[in-house]
Amino acid sequence: MKDMHDTTPLVLTVAERLDDRGDIMRLTLTADGPLPEVTAGAHIDLLVDTPEGPLWRQYSLAGDPADRSAWRLGILRDPASRGGSIALHQLVKAGEKVHVEGPRNHFALDHSAQKTVLFGGGIGVTPMLAMAWELHAKGADFTLHYCTRSADRMAFADLIETAPFKDRIVVHHDDSAPLDLQAALPAPDAGTHIYVCGPAGYMDWVIQTAENAGHRQKNVHREYFSADVDASGETFEVVAAQSGITVTVGPDETIAKALAREGVKIEVKCEEGICGTCVTDVLEGEIDHRDQFLTEEEREEGEMICACCSRACSDRLVLDI
């Protein structure tokens, strides 16, 4: 089972802000001493003050995981977001303090792989850069495909041009040299692992193409930054076994909100089923998974649910809370 709730409160300093191409803001965060150890694929939860109130948002670490002097983020200014990225772009300045929890890693590399292929679409390249650093340090066989809309929207160009693994990075621009996915995918093999992060449509394309080509599902790893999730549905009952409380979850209510009404708190951050903060153990009942966080294997086991968005197929769910 994934490590769901390993969070450590931190107050960090924005040592540098760089507004890069593609509406991407790059932040360098530092502390008074060494930062906690991380591995590639890790993310942190960043507290964002918005006009509607404080929000927690998740951002992947993009720097060298071995460098504990700073954490580096790339944050896209997304006008379609729920306000977190826009608020950060407007408010964050060098020298300010930010509140952080983490790091957590639900997207770690499998170092038993004989070959690793990384696909980063737009802002989704951030965890891939950290993975490239870690794979390079281990002398692993890997390739990073970085896909952007156009050269003038390509962030992190300076890092890519100077990276010690720059010969392993292939850059693709949709308007001039788009990704030929069939050619980029290696032949299916038990020792070959594929990682993808980026816009949902891009990720679905890479995942489906890889699986259709014969790559094993468990060898195709993914991390969603956002998801369009419909959390509505039929009414059902939830029993909080440890608390001894039973609630009815209405058609337009989530499990987490229904339980909160009765004083049973499940921590929720992304509200889209992508970060894993709200994952709760299920003791009984059939789950209607709406998240993008759990793997297919974990869904089939039926022992965990993302309480921020998923629902029940059965009339009743019993949770270990």
PDB file of C-alpha atoms in Angstrom:
ATOM      1  CA  MET A   1       0.000   0.000   0.000  1.00  0.00           C
ATOM      2  CA  LYS A   2       1.180   3.528  -0.764  1.00  0.00           C
ATOM      3  CA  ASP A   3       2.390   5.836   1.987  1.00  0.00           C
ATOM      4  CA  MET A   4      -0.662   8.113   2.065  1.00  0.00           C
ATOM      5  CA  HIS A   5      -0.220  10.396   5.036  1.00  0.00           C
ATOM      6  CA  ASP A   6       3.503  11.069   5.505  1.00  0.00           C
ATOM      7  CA  THR A   7       3.314  14.853   5.907  1.00  0.00           C
ATOM      8  CA  THR A   8       5.613  17.164   7.824  1.00  0.00           C
ATOM      9  CA  PRO A   9       4.731  20.881   8.299  1.00  0.00           C
ATOM     10  CA  LEU A  10       7.453  23.210   7.051  1.00  0.00           C
ATOM     11  CA  VAL A  11       7.860  26.952   6.615  1.00  0.00           C
ATOM     12  CA  LEU A  12      10.191  27.607   3.691  1.00  0.00           C
ATOM     13  CA  THR A  13      11.649  30.709   2.038  1.00  0.00           C
ATOM     14  CA  VAL A  14      11.132  31.564  -1.618  1.00  0.00           C
ATOM     15  CA  ALA A  15      14.794  32.032  -2.474  1.00  0.00           C
ATOM     16  CA  GLU A  16      14.108  32.735  -6.148  1.00  0.00           C
ATOM     17  CA  ARG A  17      11.188  33.286  -8.490  1.00  0.00           C
ATOM     18  CA  LEU A  18      11.691  32.984 -12.240  1.00  0.00           C
ATOM     19  CA  ASP A  19       8.853  33.613 -14.696  1.00  0.00           C
ATOM     20  CA  ASP A  20       9.613  31.227 -17.534  1.00  0.00           C
ATOM     21  CA  ARG A  21       8.038  30.681 -20.920  1.00  0.00           C
ATOM     22  CA  GLY A  22       4.711  28.932 -21.233  1.00  0.00           C
ATOM     23  CA  ASP A  23       3.160  30.810 -18.277  1.00  0.00           C
ATOM     24  CA  ILE A  24       5.260  28.705 -15.913  1.00  0.00           C
ATOM     25  CA  MET A  25       6.632  30.190 -12.708  1.00  0.00           C
ATOM     26  CA  ARG A  26       9.704  28.495 -11.292  1.00  0.00           C
ATOM     27  CA  LEU A  27      10.230  28.698  -7.547  1.00  0.00           C
ATOM     28  CA  THR A  28      13.283  27.754  -5.513  1.00  0.00           C
ATOM     29  CA  LEU A  29      12.417  27.002  -1.874  1.00  0.00           C
ATOM     30  CA  THR A  30      15.002  26.826   0.915  1.00  0.00           C
ATOM     31  CA  ALA A  31      15.142  26.272   4.667  1.00  0.00           C
ATOM     32  CA  ASP A  32      17.615  27.226   7.402  1.00  0.00           C
ATOM     33  CA  GLY A  33      19.259  23.837   7.066  1.00  0.00           C
ATOM     34  CA  PRO A  34      19.102  20.740   4.863  1.00  0.00           C
ATOM     35  CA  LEU A  35      15.655  19.879   3.547  1.00  0.00           C
ATOM     36  CA  PRO A  36      14.138  16.419   4.137  1.00  0.00           C
ATOM     37  CA  GLU A  37      15.343  13.614   1.903  1.00  0.00           C
ATOM     38  CA  VAL A  38      13.308  13.049  -1.246  1.00  0.00           C
ATOM     39  CA  THR A  39      13.211  10.640  -4.141  1.00  0.00           C
ATOM     40  CA  ALA A  40      12.228  11.422  -7.720  1.00  0.00           C
ATOM     41  CA  GLY A  41       8.485  11.669  -8.269  1.00  0.00           C
ATOM     42  CA  ALA A  42       7.862  13.274  -4.872  1.00  0.00           C
ATOM     43  CA  HIS A  43       5.531  16.236  -4.437  1.00  0.00           C
ATOM     44  CA  ILE A  44       4.788  18.734  -1.712  1.00  0.00           C
ATOM     45  CA  ASP A  45       1.514  20.293  -0.573  1.00  0.00           C
ATOM     46  CA  LEU A  46       1.676  24.086  -0.765  1.00  0.00           C
ATOM     47  CA  LEU A  47      -0.763  26.302   1.128  1.00  0.00           C
ATOM     48  CA  VAL A  48      -2.248  28.933  -1.164  1.00  0.00           C
ATOM     49  CA  ASP A  49      -4.175  31.990   0.067  1.00  0.00           C
ATOM     50  CA  THR A  50      -7.014  32.782  -2.345  1.00  0.00           C
ATOM     51  CA  PRO A  51      -9.893  35.291  -2.138  1.00  0.00           C
ATOM     52  CA  GLU A  52     -12.167  32.324  -1.311  1.00  0.00           C
ATOM     53  CA  GLY A  53      -9.893  31.155   1.497  1.00  0.00           C
ATOM     54  CA  PRO A  54      -6.801  28.978   1.928  1.00  0.00           C
ATOM     55  CA  LEU A  55      -6.315  25.989  -0.383  1.00  0.00           C
ATOM     56  CA  TRP A  56      -3.791  23.156  -0.436  1.00  0.00           C
ATOM     57  CA  ARG A  57      -2.334  22.381  -3.837  1.00  0.00           C
ATOM     58  CA  GLN A  58       0.166  19.717  -4.878  1.00  0.00           C
ATOM     59  CA  TYR A  59       3.328  20.437  -6.883  1.00  0.00           C
ATOM     60  CA  SER A  60       5.993  17.995  -8.019  1.00  0.00           C
ATOM     61  CA  LEU A  61       9.634  18.597  -7.164  1.00  0.00           C
ATOM     62  CA  ALA A  62      11.615  19.223 -10.346  1.00  0.00           C
ATOM     63  CA  GLY A  63      15.210  19.442  -9.140  1.00  0.00           C
ATOM     64  CA  ASP A  64      17.931  16.931  -8.355  1.00  0.00           C
ATOM     65  CA  PRO A  65      16.588  14.778  -5.501  1.00  0.00           C
ATOM     66  CA  ALA A  66      20.102  14.475  -4.083  1.00  0.00           C
ATOM     67  CA  ASP A  67      20.317  18.274  -3.601  1.00  0.00           C
ATOM     68  CA  ARG A  68      18.943  18.963  -0.125  1.00  0.00           C
ATOM     69  CA  SER A  69      19.801  22.672  -0.220  1.00  0.00           C
ATOM     70  CA  ALA A  70      16.680  23.616  -2.209  1.00  0.00           C
ATOM     71  CA  TRP A  71      13.413  22.340  -3.644  1.00  0.00           C
ATOM     72  CA  ARG A  72      12.469  23.489  -7.139  1.00  0.00           C
ATOM     73  CA  LEU A  73       8.923  23.773  -8.443  1.00  0.00           C
ATOM     74  CA  GLY A  74       7.317  24.643 -11.744  1.00  0.00           C
ATOM     75  CA  ILE A  75       3.804  26.107 -11.457  1.00  0.00           C
ATOM     76  CA  LEU A  76       1.633  26.676 -14.510  1.00  0.00           C
ATOM     77  CA  ARG A  77      -0.673  29.684 -14.512  1.00  0.00           C
ATOM     78  CA  ASP A  78      -3.826  27.854 -15.494  1.00  0.00           C
ATOM     79  CA  PRO A  79      -6.892  30.063 -16.113  1.00  0.00           C
ATOM     80  CA  ALA A  80      -9.080  26.935 -15.941  1.00  0.00           C
ATOM     81  CA  SER A  81      -7.870  26.017 -12.449  1.00  0.00           C
ATOM     82  CA  ARG A  82      -9.813  26.596  -9.245  1.00  0.00           C
ATOM     83  CA  GLY A  83      -7.707  29.617  -8.323  1.00  0.00           C
ATOM     84  CA  GLY A  84      -4.606  28.155  -6.673  1.00  0.00           C
ATOM     85  CA  SER A  85      -2.132  28.641  -9.499  1.00  0.00           C
ATOM     86  CA  ILE A  86      -3.453  32.101 -10.374  1.00  0.00           C
ATOM     87  CA  ALA A  87      -3.163  33.238  -6.752  1.00  0.00           C
ATOM     88  CA  LEU A  88       0.398  31.955  -6.519  1.00  0.00           C
ATOM     89  CA  HIS A  89       1.428  33.722  -9.720  1.00  0.00           C
ATOM     90  CA  GLN A  90      -0.073  36.961  -8.449  1.00  0.00           C
ATOM     91  CA  LEU A  91       1.169  36.854  -4.870  1.00  0.00           C
ATOM     92  CA  VAL A  92       4.409  34.910  -4.465  1.00  0.00           C
ATOM     93  CA  LYS A  93       7.590  36.973  -4.373  1.00  0.00           C
ATOM     94  CA  ALA A  94      11.221  36.172  -3.635  1.00  0.00           C
ATOM     95  CA  GLY A  95      12.004  36.424   0.069  1.00  0.00           C
ATOM     96  CA  GLU A  96       8.531  35.451   1.253  1.00  0.00           C
ATOM     97  CA  LYS A  97       7.679  32.491   3.480  1.00  0.00           C
ATOM     98  CA  VAL A  98       5.422  29.656   2.311  1.00  0.00           C
ATOM     99  CA  HIS A  99       3.763  26.860   4.269  1.00  0.00           C
ATOM    100  CA  VAL A 100       4.425  23.369   3.010  1.00  0.00           C
ATOM    101  CA  GLU A 101       3.578  19.809   3.983  1.00  0.00           C
ATOM    102  CA  GLY A 102       5.467  16.774   2.747  1.00  0.00           C
ATOM    103  CA  PRO A 103       7.237  15.534   0.842  1.00  0.00           C
ATOM    104  CA  ARG A 104       5.171  12.550  -0.240  1.00  0.00           C
ATOM    105  CA  ASN A 105       5.819  10.188  -3.121  1.00  0.00           C
ATOM    106  CA  HIS A 106       3.150   8.182  -4.911  1.00  0.00           C
ATOM    107  CA  PHE A 107       5.047   8.215  -8.215  1.00  0.00           C
ATOM    108  CA  ALA A 108       8.427   6.717  -7.378  1.00  0.00           C
ATOM    109  CA  LEU A 109      10.747   5.104  -9.902  1.00  0.00           C
ATOM    110  CA  ASP A 110      11.081   1.338 -10.080  1.00  0.00           C
ATOM    111  CA  HIS A 111      14.848   0.908 -10.034  1.00  0.00           C
ATOM    112  CA  SER A 112      14.604  -2.740 -11.048  1.00  0.00           C
ATOM    113  CA  ALA A 113      13.817  -1.491 -14.584  1.00  0.00           C
ATOM    114  CA  GLN A 114      16.338  -2.268 -17.297  1.00  0.00           C
ATOM    115  CA  LYS A 115      15.003   0.570 -19.462  1.00  0.00           C
ATOM    116  CA  THR A 116      12.934   3.597 -18.455  1.00  0.00           C
ATOM    117  CA  VAL A 117      11.123   5.947 -20.827  1.00  0.00           C
ATOM    118  CA  LEU A 118       9.746   9.236 -19.466  1.00  0.00           C
ATOM    119  CA  PHE A 119       7.015  11.290 -21.156  1.00  0.00           C
ATOM    120  CA  GLY A 120       6.404  14.829 -19.893  1.00  0.00           C
ATOM    121  CA  GLY A 121       3.750  17.011 -21.496  1.00  0.00           C
ATOM    122  CA  GLY A 122       4.048  20.730 -20.716  1.00  0.00           C
ATOM    123  CA  ILE A 123       4.154  21.307 -16.958  1.00  0.00           C
ATOM    124  CA  GLY A 124       4.142  17.510 -16.573  1.00  0.00           C
ATOM    125  CA  VAL A 125       7.868  17.556 -17.260  1.00  0.00           C
ATOM    126  CA  THR A 126       8.549  18.658 -13.660  1.00  0.00           C
ATOM    127  CA  PRO A 127       8.618  15.192 -12.023  1.00  0.00           C
ATOM    128  CA  MET A 128      10.338  13.823 -15.130  1.00  0.00           C
ATOM    129  CA  LEU A 129      13.285  16.180 -14.628  1.00  0.00           C
ATOM    130  CA  ALA A 130      13.737  14.858 -11.089  1.00  0.00           C
ATOM    131  CA  MET A 131      13.495  11.304 -12.397  1.00  0.00           C
ATOM    132  CA  ALA A 132      16.121  12.040 -15.024  1.00  0.00           C
ATOM    133  CA  TRP A 133      18.487  13.304 -12.313  1.00  0.00           C
ATOM    134  CA  GLU A 134      17.959  10.166 -10.225  1.00  0.00           C
ATOM    135  CA  LEU A 135      18.310   7.784 -13.167  1.00  0.00           C
ATOM    136  CA  HIS A 136      21.447   9.573 -14.374  1.00  0.00           C
ATOM    137  CA  ALA A 137      23.015   9.294 -10.914  1.00  0.00           C
ATOM    138  CA  LYS A 138      22.441   5.544 -10.970  1.00  0.00           C
ATOM    139  CA  GLY A 139      23.809   5.127 -14.491  1.00  0.00           C
ATOM    140  CA  ALA A 140      20.455   3.786 -15.696  1.00  0.00           C
ATOM    141  CA  ASP A 141      19.264   3.420 -19.292  1.00  0.00           C
ATOM    142  CA  PHE A 142      16.582   6.054 -19.867  1.00  0.00           C
ATOM    143  CA  THR A 143      15.113   8.566 -22.316  1.00  0.00           C
ATOM    144  CA  LEU A 144      13.034  11.658 -21.514  1.00  0.00           C
ATOM    145  CA  HIS A 145      10.547  12.882 -24.126  1.00  0.00           C
ATOM    146  CA  TYR A 146       9.525  16.479 -23.385  1.00  0.00           C
ATOM    147  CA  CYS A 147       6.472  17.628 -25.352  1.00  0.00           C
ATOM    148  CA  THR A 148       5.408  21.270 -25.673  1.00  0.00           C
ATOM    149  CA  ARG A 149       3.031  23.234 -27.881  1.00  0.00           C
ATOM    150  CA  SER A 150       5.833  25.280 -29.444  1.00  0.00           C
ATOM    151  CA  ALA A 151       9.432  26.340 -28.859  1.00  0.00           C
ATOM    152  CA  ASP A 152       8.324  29.727 -27.554  1.00  0.00           C
ATOM    153  CA  ARG A 153       6.199  27.972 -24.886  1.00  0.00           C
ATOM    154  CA  MET A 154       9.016  25.703 -23.699  1.00  0.00           C
ATOM    155  CA  ALA A 155      10.009  26.220 -20.061  1.00  0.00           C
ATOM    156  CA  PHE A 156      13.143  24.837 -18.383  1.00  0.00           C
ATOM    157  CA  ALA A 157      15.191  25.259 -21.571  1.00  0.00           C
ATOM    158  CA  ASP A 158      18.214  26.545 -19.651  1.00  0.00           C
ATOM    159  CA  LEU A 159      18.185  23.501 -17.347  1.00  0.00           C
ATOM    160  CA  ILE A 160      17.850  21.072 -20.232  1.00  0.00           C
ATOM    161  CA  GLU A 161      20.693  22.670 -22.193  1.00  0.00           C
ATOM    162  CA  THR A 162      23.092  22.347 -19.240  1.00  0.00           C
ATOM    163  CA  ALA A 163      21.920  19.062 -17.700  1.00  0.00           C
ATOM    164  CA  PRO A 164      24.528  16.296 -17.566  1.00  0.00           C
ATOM    165  CA  PHE A 165      21.933  14.009 -19.165  1.00  0.00           C
ATOM    166  CA  LYS A 166      20.901  16.410 -21.956  1.00  0.00           C
ATOM    167  CA  ASP A 167      21.752  13.806 -24.600  1.00  0.00           C
ATOM    168  CA  ARG A 168      18.967  11.631 -23.167  1.00  0.00           C
ATOM    169  CA  ILE A 169      16.302  14.330 -23.611  1.00  0.00           C
ATOM    170  CA  VAL A 170      14.279  14.524 -26.817  1.00  0.00           C
ATOM    171  CA  VAL A 171      12.211  17.697 -27.218  1.00  0.00           C
ATOM    172  CA  HIS A 172       9.017  17.687 -29.292  1.00  0.00           C
ATOM    173  CA  HIS A 173       6.980  20.743 -30.345  1.00  0.00           C
ATOM    174  CA  ASP A 174       3.415  20.214 -31.551  1.00  0.00           C
ATOM    175  CA  ASP A 175       3.700  22.935 -34.205  1.00  0.00           C
ATOM    176  CA  SER A 176       7.000  21.830 -35.717  1.00  0.00           C
ATOM    177  CA  ALA A 177       8.291  18.431 -34.559  1.00  0.00           C
ATOM    178  CA  PRO A 178       5.434  16.587 -32.808  1.00  0.00           C
ATOM    179  CA  LEU A 179       5.968  13.395 -30.871  1.00  0.00           C
ATOM    180  CA  ASP A 180       5.775  10.209 -32.957  1.00  0.00           C
ATOM    181  CA  LEU A 181       4.561   8.069 -30.085  1.00  0.00           C
ATOM    182  CA  GLN A 182       4.733   4.770 -31.931  1.00  0.00           C
ATOM    183  CA  ALA A 183       8.408   5.395 -32.705  1.00  0.00           C
ATOM    184  CA  ALA A 184       9.206   6.692 -29.217  1.00  0.00           C
ATOM    185  CA  LEU A 185       7.781   3.692 -27.401  1.00  0.00           C
ATOM    186  CA  PRO A 186      10.241   0.828 -26.915  1.00  0.00           C
ATOM    187  CA  ALA A 187       9.248  -2.762 -27.532  1.00  0.00           C
ATOM    188  CA  PRO A 188       7.225  -4.260 -24.675  1.00  0.00           C
ATOM    189  CA  ASP A 189       9.386  -6.047 -22.141  1.00  0.00           C
ATOM    190  CA  ALA A 190       9.051  -7.000 -18.471  1.00  0.00           C
ATOM    191  CA  GLY A 191      12.120  -4.868 -17.707  1.00  0.00           C
ATOM    192  CA  THR A 192      10.844  -1.750 -19.493  1.00  0.00           C
ATOM    193  CA  HIS A 193       8.931   0.873 -17.507  1.00  0.00           C
ATOM    194  CA  ILE A 194       7.088   3.935 -18.826  1.00  0.00           C
ATOM    195  CA  TYR A 195       6.237   7.084 -16.850  1.00  0.00           C
ATOM    196  CA  VAL A 196       3.889   9.820 -18.017  1.00  0.00           C
ATOM    197  CA  CYS A 197       2.684  13.142 -16.604  1.00  0.00           C
ATOM    198  CA  GLY A 198       0.937  16.094 -18.229  1.00  0.00           C
ATOM    199  CA  PRO A 199      -2.512  17.173 -19.406  1.00  0.00           C
ATOM    200  CA  ALA A 200      -5.140  14.451 -19.035  1.00  0.00           C
ATOM    201  CA  GLY A 201      -5.661  14.019 -22.787  1.00  0.00           C
ATOM    202  CA  TYR A 202      -1.933  13.659 -23.407  1.00  0.00           C
ATOM    203  CA  MET A 203      -1.601  11.132 -20.592  1.00  0.00           C
ATOM    204  CA  ASP A 204      -4.559   9.062 -21.759  1.00  0.00           C
ATOM    205  CA  TRP A 205      -3.065   8.972 -25.258  1.00  0.00           C
ATOM    206  CA  VAL A 206       0.341   7.768 -24.035  1.00  0.00           C
ATOM    207  CA  ILE A 207      -1.129   5.239 -21.595  1.00  0.00           C
ATOM    208  CA  GLN A 208      -3.607   3.757 -24.077  1.00  0.00           C
ATOM    209  CA  THR A 209      -1.042   3.579 -26.879  1.00  0.00           C
ATOM    210  CA  ALA A 210       1.512   1.896 -24.620  1.00  0.00           C
ATOM    211  CA  GLU A 211      -0.978  -0.667 -23.321  1.00  0.00           C
ATOM    212  CA  ASN A 212      -2.318  -1.345 -26.822  1.00  0.00           C
ATOM    213  CA  ALA A 213       1.273  -1.966 -27.936  1.00  0.00           C
ATOM    214  CA  GLY A 214       1.577  -4.695 -25.309  1.00  0.00           C
ATOM    215  CA  HIS A 215       3.181  -2.931 -22.358  1.00  0.00           C
ATOM    216  CA  ARG A 216       2.004  -4.380 -19.071  1.00  0.00           C
ATOM    217  CA  GLN A 217      -0.383  -2.148 -17.188  1.00  0.00           C
ATOM    218  CA  LYS A 218       1.721  -2.265 -14.029  1.00  0.00           C
ATOM    219  CA  ASN A 219       4.751  -1.066 -16.026  1.00  0.00           C
ATOM    220  CA  VAL A 220       2.952   2.073 -17.255  1.00  0.00           C
ATOM    221  CA  HIS A 221       3.112   4.605 -14.419  1.00  0.00           C
ATOM    222  CA  ARG A 222       1.136   7.820 -14.341  1.00  0.00           C
ATOM    223  CA  GLU A 223       0.519  10.920 -12.216  1.00  0.00           C
ATOM    224  CA  TYR A 224      -2.351  13.299 -12.934  1.00  0.00           C
ATOM    225  CA  PHE A 225      -2.046  16.997 -12.039  1.00  0.00           C
ATOM    226  CA  SER A 226      -5.771  17.613 -12.401  1.00  0.00           C
ATOM    227  CA  ALA A 227      -8.921  15.754 -13.298  1.00  0.00           C
ATOM    228  CA  ASP A 228     -12.481  16.530 -14.301  1.00  0.00           C
ATOM    229  CA  VAL A 229     -14.341  14.447 -11.756  1.00  0.00           C
ATOM    230  CA  ASP A 230     -18.076  13.957 -11.323  1.00  0.00           C
ATOM    231  CA  ALA A 231     -18.610  13.135  -7.648  1.00  0.00           C
ATOM    232  CA  SER A 232     -22.404  13.010  -7.840  1.00  0.00           C
ATOM    233  CA  GLY A 233     -24.597   9.905  -7.890  1.00  0.00           C
ATOM    234  CA  GLU A 234     -27.163   7.833  -6.055  1.00  0.00           C
ATOM    235  CA  THR A 235     -27.659   8.129  -2.297  1.00  0.00           C
ATOM    236  CA  PHE A 236     -25.897   5.524  -0.144  1.00  0.00           C
ATOM    237  CA  GLU A 237     -24.957   4.889   3.480  1.00  0.00           C
ATOM    238  CA  VAL A 238     -21.489   5.101   5.020  1.00  0.00           C
ATOM    239  CA  VAL A 239     -20.543   3.575   8.357  1.00  0.00           C
ATOM    240  CA  ALA A 240     -17.467   4.939  10.142  1.00  0.00           C
ATOM    241  CA  ALA A 241     -16.573   1.756  12.027  1.00  0.00           C
ATOM    242  CA  GLN A 242     -14.114   3.202  14.537  1.00  0.00           C
ATOM    243  CA  SER A 243     -16.272   6.249  15.293  1.00  0.00           C
ATOM    244  CA  GLY A 244     -19.550   4.338  15.479  1.00  0.00           C
ATOM    245  CA  ILE A 245     -21.258   6.865  13.218  1.00  0.00           C
ATOM    246  CA  THR A 246     -23.487   6.187  10.210  1.00  0.00           C
ATOM    247  CA  VAL A 247     -24.277   8.883   7.625  1.00  0.00           C
ATOM    248  CA  THR A 248     -26.266   9.134   4.429  1.00  0.00           C
ATOM    249  CA  VAL A 249     -24.300  10.493   1.461  1.00  0.00           C
ATOM    250  CA  GLY A 250     -26.610  12.561  -0.716  1.00  0.00           C
ATOM    251  CA  PRO A 251     -26.611  12.769  -4.540  1.00  0.00           C
ATOM    252  CA  ASP A 252     -24.440  15.906  -4.638  1.00  0.00           C
ATOM    253  CA  GLU A 253     -22.380  15.204  -1.510  1.00  0.00           C
ATOM    254  CA  THR A 254     -19.024  13.489  -1.073  1.00  0.00           C
ATOM    255  CA  ILE A 255     -18.194  10.890   1.545  1.00  0.00           C
ATOM    256  CA  ALA A 256     -15.743  13.280   3.196  1.00  0.00           C
ATOM    257  CA  LYS A 257     -18.308  16.088   3.443  1.00  0.00           C
ATOM    258  CA  ALA A 258     -21.065  13.779   4.705  1.00  0.00           C
ATOM    259  CA  LEU A 259     -18.820  12.437   7.467  1.00  0.00           C
ATOM    260  CA  ALA A 260     -17.615  15.956   8.354  1.00  0.00           C
ATOM    261  CA  ARG A 261     -21.240  16.919   9.068  1.00  0.00           C
ATOM    262  CA  GLU A 262     -21.185  14.396  11.911  1.00  0.00           C
ATOM    263  CA  GLY A 263     -17.741  15.352  13.202  1.00  0.00           C
ATOM    264  CA  VAL A 264     -15.745  12.579  11.480  1.00  0.00           C
ATOM    265  CA  LYS A 265     -12.896  14.288   9.653  1.00  0.00           C
ATOM    266  CA  ILE A 266     -11.079  12.906   6.638  1.00  0.00           C
ATOM    267  CA  GLU A 267      -8.320  15.219   5.450  1.00  0.00           C
ATOM    268  CA  VAL A 268      -8.980  16.439   1.900  1.00  0.00           C
ATOM    269  CA  LYS A 269      -6.676  18.555  -0.241  1.00  0.00           C
ATOM    270  CA  CYS A 270      -7.024  18.242  -4.020  1.00  0.00           C
ATOM    271  CA  GLU A 271     -10.783  17.394  -4.111  1.00  0.00           C
ATOM    272  CA  GLU A 272     -10.194  15.753  -7.497  1.00  0.00           C
ATOM    273  CA  GLY A 273      -8.998  12.273  -6.541  1.00  0.00           C
ATOM    274  CA  ILE A 274      -5.411  12.834  -7.646  1.00  0.00           C
ATOM    275  CA  CYS A 275      -3.298  13.459  -4.525  1.00  0.00           C
ATOM    276  CA  GLY A 276      -4.177  10.509  -2.267  1.00  0.00           C
ATOM    277  CA  THR A 277      -4.537  12.556   0.913  1.00  0.00           C
ATOM    278  CA  CYS A 278      -8.091  11.337   1.575  1.00  0.00           C
ATOM    279  CA  VAL A 279      -7.531   7.636   0.854  1.00  0.00           C
ATOM    280  CA  THR A 280      -9.387   5.591   3.472  1.00  0.00           C
ATOM    281  CA  ASP A 281      -9.506   1.845   4.104  1.00  0.00           C
ATOM    282  CA  VAL A 282     -12.753   0.085   3.198  1.00  0.00           C
ATOM    283  CA  LEU A 283     -13.925  -2.847   5.338  1.00  0.00           C
ATOM    284  CA  GLU A 284     -17.138  -3.690   3.523  1.00  0.00           C
ATOM    285  CA  GLY A 285     -19.074  -2.687   0.395  1.00  0.00           C
ATOM    286  CA  GLU A 286     -18.568  -2.177  -3.336  1.00  0.00           C
ATOM    287  CA  ILE A 287     -16.717   0.956  -4.457  1.00  0.00           C
ATOM    288  CA  ASP A 288     -17.505   3.215  -7.412  1.00  0.00           C
ATOM    289  CA  HIS A 289     -14.007   4.591  -8.063  1.00  0.00           C
ATOM    290  CA  ARG A 290     -13.957   8.115  -9.536  1.00  0.00           C
ATOM    291  CA  ASP A 291     -10.313   8.955  -8.758  1.00  0.00           C
ATOM    292  CA  GLN A 292      -7.142   9.034 -10.851  1.00  0.00           C
ATOM    293  CA  PHE A 293      -4.911   8.079  -7.938  1.00  0.00           C
ATOM    294  CA  LEU A 294      -5.359   4.375  -7.183  1.00  0.00           C
ATOM    295  CA  THR A 295      -3.928   1.786  -9.547  1.00  0.00           C
ATOM    296  CA  GLU A 296      -6.137  -0.735 -11.325  1.00  0.00           C
ATOM    297  CA  GLU A 297      -4.757  -3.431  -9.034  1.00  0.00           C
ATOM    298  CA  GLU A 298      -5.702  -1.414  -5.951  1.00  0.00           C
ATOM    299  CA  ARG A 299      -9.173  -0.804  -7.361  1.00  0.00           C
ATOM    300  CA  GLU A 300      -9.681  -4.491  -7.988  1.00  0.00           C
ATOM    301  CA  GLU A 301      -8.666  -5.270  -4.406  1.00  0.00           C
ATOM    302  CA  GLY A 302     -11.508  -2.998  -3.254  1.00  0.00           C
ATOM    303  CA  GLU A 303      -9.824  -2.092   0.029  1.00  0.00           C
ATOM    304  CA  MET A 304      -9.285   1.676  -0.423  1.00  0.00           C
ATOM    305  CA  ILE A 305     -11.353   4.648  -1.518  1.00  0.00           C
ATOM    306  CA  CYS A 306     -10.670   8.311  -2.310  1.00  0.00           C
ATOM    307  CA  ALA A 307     -13.273   9.874  -0.052  1.00  0.00           C
ATOM    308  CA  CYS A 308     -13.154  13.252  -1.813  1.00  0.00           C
ATOM    309  CA  CYS A 309     -14.841  11.987  -4.984  1.00  0.00           C
ATOM    310  CA  SER A 310     -15.514   8.227  -5.166  1.00  0.00           C
ATOM    311  CA  ARG A 311     -18.861   6.716  -4.240  1.00  0.00           C
ATOM    312  CA  ALA A 312     -20.513   3.355  -3.613  1.00  0.00           C
ATOM    313  CA  CYS A 313     -21.990   0.858  -6.037  1.00  0.00           C
ATOM    314  CA  SER A 314     -23.564  -0.946  -3.075  1.00  0.00           C
ATOM    315  CA  ASP A 315     -26.141   0.537  -0.698  1.00  0.00           C
ATOM    316  CA  ARG A 316     -23.598   0.636   2.126  1.00  0.00           C
ATOM    317  CA  LEU A 317     -19.893   1.171   2.692  1.00  0.00           C
ATOM    318  CA  VAL A 318     -18.067   0.480   5.946  1.00  0.00           C
ATOM    319  CA  LEU A 319     -14.891   2.507   6.404  1.00  0.00           C
ATOM    320  CA  ASP A 320     -12.080   1.896   8.862  1.00  0.00           C
ATOM    321  CA  ILE A 321     -12.242   5.333  10.416  1.00  0.00           C
TER     322      ILE A 321
END
